[in-house]
GROMACS .gro file of C-alpha atoms in nm:
model
  108
    1UNK     CA    1  20.957  11.529  -0.299
    2UNK     CA    2  20.826  11.176  -0.298
    3UNK     CA    3  20.898  10.933  -0.572
    4UNK     CA    4  20.626  10.772  -0.776
    5UNK     CA    5  20.383  10.575  -0.568
    6UNK     CA    6  20.338  10.230  -0.711
    7UNK     CA    7  20.049  10.015  -0.606
    8UNK     CA    8  19.883   9.723  -0.772
    9UNK     CA    9  19.560   9.734  -0.967
   10UNK     CA   10  19.368   9.577  -0.677
   11UNK     CA   11  19.487   9.852  -0.444
   12UNK     CA   12  19.395  10.119  -0.700
   13UNK     CA   13  19.042   9.978  -0.708
   14UNK     CA   14  19.027   9.972  -0.326
   15UNK     CA   15  19.151  10.331  -0.306
   16UNK     CA   16  18.901  10.446  -0.569
   17UNK     CA   17  18.622  10.279  -0.370
   18UNK     CA   18  18.729  10.465  -0.055
   19UNK     CA   19  18.721  10.797  -0.237
   20UNK     CA   20  18.383  10.707  -0.390
   21UNK     CA   21  18.242  10.640  -0.044
   22UNK     CA   22  18.382  10.968   0.089
   23UNK     CA   23  18.238  11.160  -0.208
   24UNK     CA   24  17.887  11.128  -0.062
   25UNK     CA   25  17.830  11.437   0.158
   26UNK     CA   26  17.635  11.244   0.423
   27UNK     CA   27  17.904  10.977   0.455
   28UNK     CA   28  18.175  11.243   0.467
   29UNK     CA   29  17.987  11.423   0.748
   30UNK     CA   30  17.966  11.092   0.937
   31UNK     CA   31  18.340  11.035   0.899
   32UNK     CA   32  18.419  11.391   1.007
   33UNK     CA   33  18.188  11.350   1.309
   34UNK     CA   34  18.407  11.056   1.415
   35UNK     CA   35  18.740  11.225   1.346
   36UNK     CA   36  18.805  11.388   1.684
   37UNK     CA   37  18.611  11.155   1.912
   38UNK     CA   38  18.417  10.832   1.891
   39UNK     CA   39  18.044  10.878   1.836
   40UNK     CA   40  17.736  10.657   1.870
   41UNK     CA   41  17.470  10.619   1.601
   42UNK     CA   42  17.206  10.822   1.788
   43UNK     CA   43  17.446  11.108   1.852
   44UNK     CA   44  17.547  11.122   1.486
   45UNK     CA   45  17.185  11.104   1.369
   46UNK     CA   46  17.089  11.394   1.595
   47UNK     CA   47  17.393  11.603   1.503
   48UNK     CA   48  17.344  11.548   1.129
   49UNK     CA   49  16.965  11.568   1.127
   50UNK     CA   50  16.910  11.228   0.966
   51UNK     CA   51  16.755  10.901   1.084
   52UNK     CA   52  16.950  10.650   1.289
   53UNK     CA   53  16.873  10.382   1.030
   54UNK     CA   54  17.030  10.594   0.754
   55UNK     CA   55  17.338  10.654   0.971
   56UNK     CA   56  17.361  10.278   1.035
   57UNK     CA   57  17.339  10.206   0.662
   58UNK     CA   58  17.625  10.443   0.587
   59UNK     CA   59  17.830  10.312   0.882
   60UNK     CA   60  17.807   9.958   0.744
   61UNK     CA   61  17.963  10.075   0.416
   62UNK     CA   62  18.229  10.285   0.588
   63UNK     CA   63  18.328  10.002   0.820
   64UNK     CA   64  18.350   9.757   0.529
   65UNK     CA   65  18.596   9.996   0.361
   66UNK     CA   66  18.794  10.024   0.687
   67UNK     CA   67  18.736  10.400   0.704
   68UNK     CA   68  18.571  10.369   1.046
   69UNK     CA   69  18.613  10.120   1.328
   70UNK     CA   70  18.353  10.015   1.584
   71UNK     CA   71  18.403   9.983   1.958
   72UNK     CA   72  18.130   9.824   2.167
   73UNK     CA   73  18.090   9.981   2.512
   74UNK     CA   74  17.817   9.802   2.700
   75UNK     CA   75  17.502   9.824   2.491
   76UNK     CA   76  17.625  10.102   2.263
   77UNK     CA   77  17.864  10.093   1.971
   78UNK     CA   78  18.091  10.390   1.914
   79UNK     CA   79  18.253  10.462   1.580
   80UNK     CA   80  18.585  10.638   1.523
   81UNK     CA   81  18.849  10.705   1.261
   82UNK     CA   82  19.133  10.507   1.414
   83UNK     CA   83  19.363  10.469   1.115
   84UNK     CA   84  19.623  10.745   1.131
   85UNK     CA   85  19.655  10.762   0.750
   86UNK     CA   86  19.283  10.830   0.707
   87UNK     CA   87  19.280  11.072   1.002
   88UNK     CA   88  19.581  11.266   0.869
   89UNK     CA   89  19.450  11.288   0.512
   90UNK     CA   90  19.106  11.412   0.621
   91UNK     CA   91  19.250  11.659   0.872
   92UNK     CA   92  19.481  11.797   0.604
   93UNK     CA   93  19.193  11.832   0.356
   94UNK     CA   94  18.973  12.005   0.615
   95UNK     CA   95  19.261  12.247   0.686
   96UNK     CA   96  19.306  12.302   0.313
   97UNK     CA   97  18.939  12.391   0.261
   98UNK     CA   98  18.940  12.623   0.563
   99UNK     CA   99  19.258  12.789   0.432
  100UNK     CA  100  19.106  12.851   0.090
  101UNK     CA  101  18.790  12.996   0.253
  102UNK     CA  102  19.000  13.225   0.474
  103UNK     CA  103  19.199  13.347   0.173
  104UNK     CA  104  18.878  13.418  -0.021
  105UNK     CA  105  18.734  13.616   0.273
  106UNK     CA  106  19.056  13.817   0.307
  107UNK     CA  107  19.052  13.900  -0.066
  108UNK     CA  108  18.681  13.991  -0.065
   0.00000   0.00000   0.00000
């Protein structure tokens, strides 16, 4: 078991802001779309059924919080979750939700 995690007030505020950003379903879908492979704005917009300008707006916020990183390839910019801490936490939470759903189906 881990000991108490001690971080400063500034880091608590930064962490709370990251969770606030991820609490928006559209932003969370964008992050999850970039979890396994880098994705361009147009691809995300099409996959999520929202406008490219709305995707771009959310990407700006997510990049500012260092939840996503951009990689320019020619004329296109691809976005990905490159931080292993963020990737691991989100993957674990996705697994957790899927596990709970599977248990509910088995019980029902």
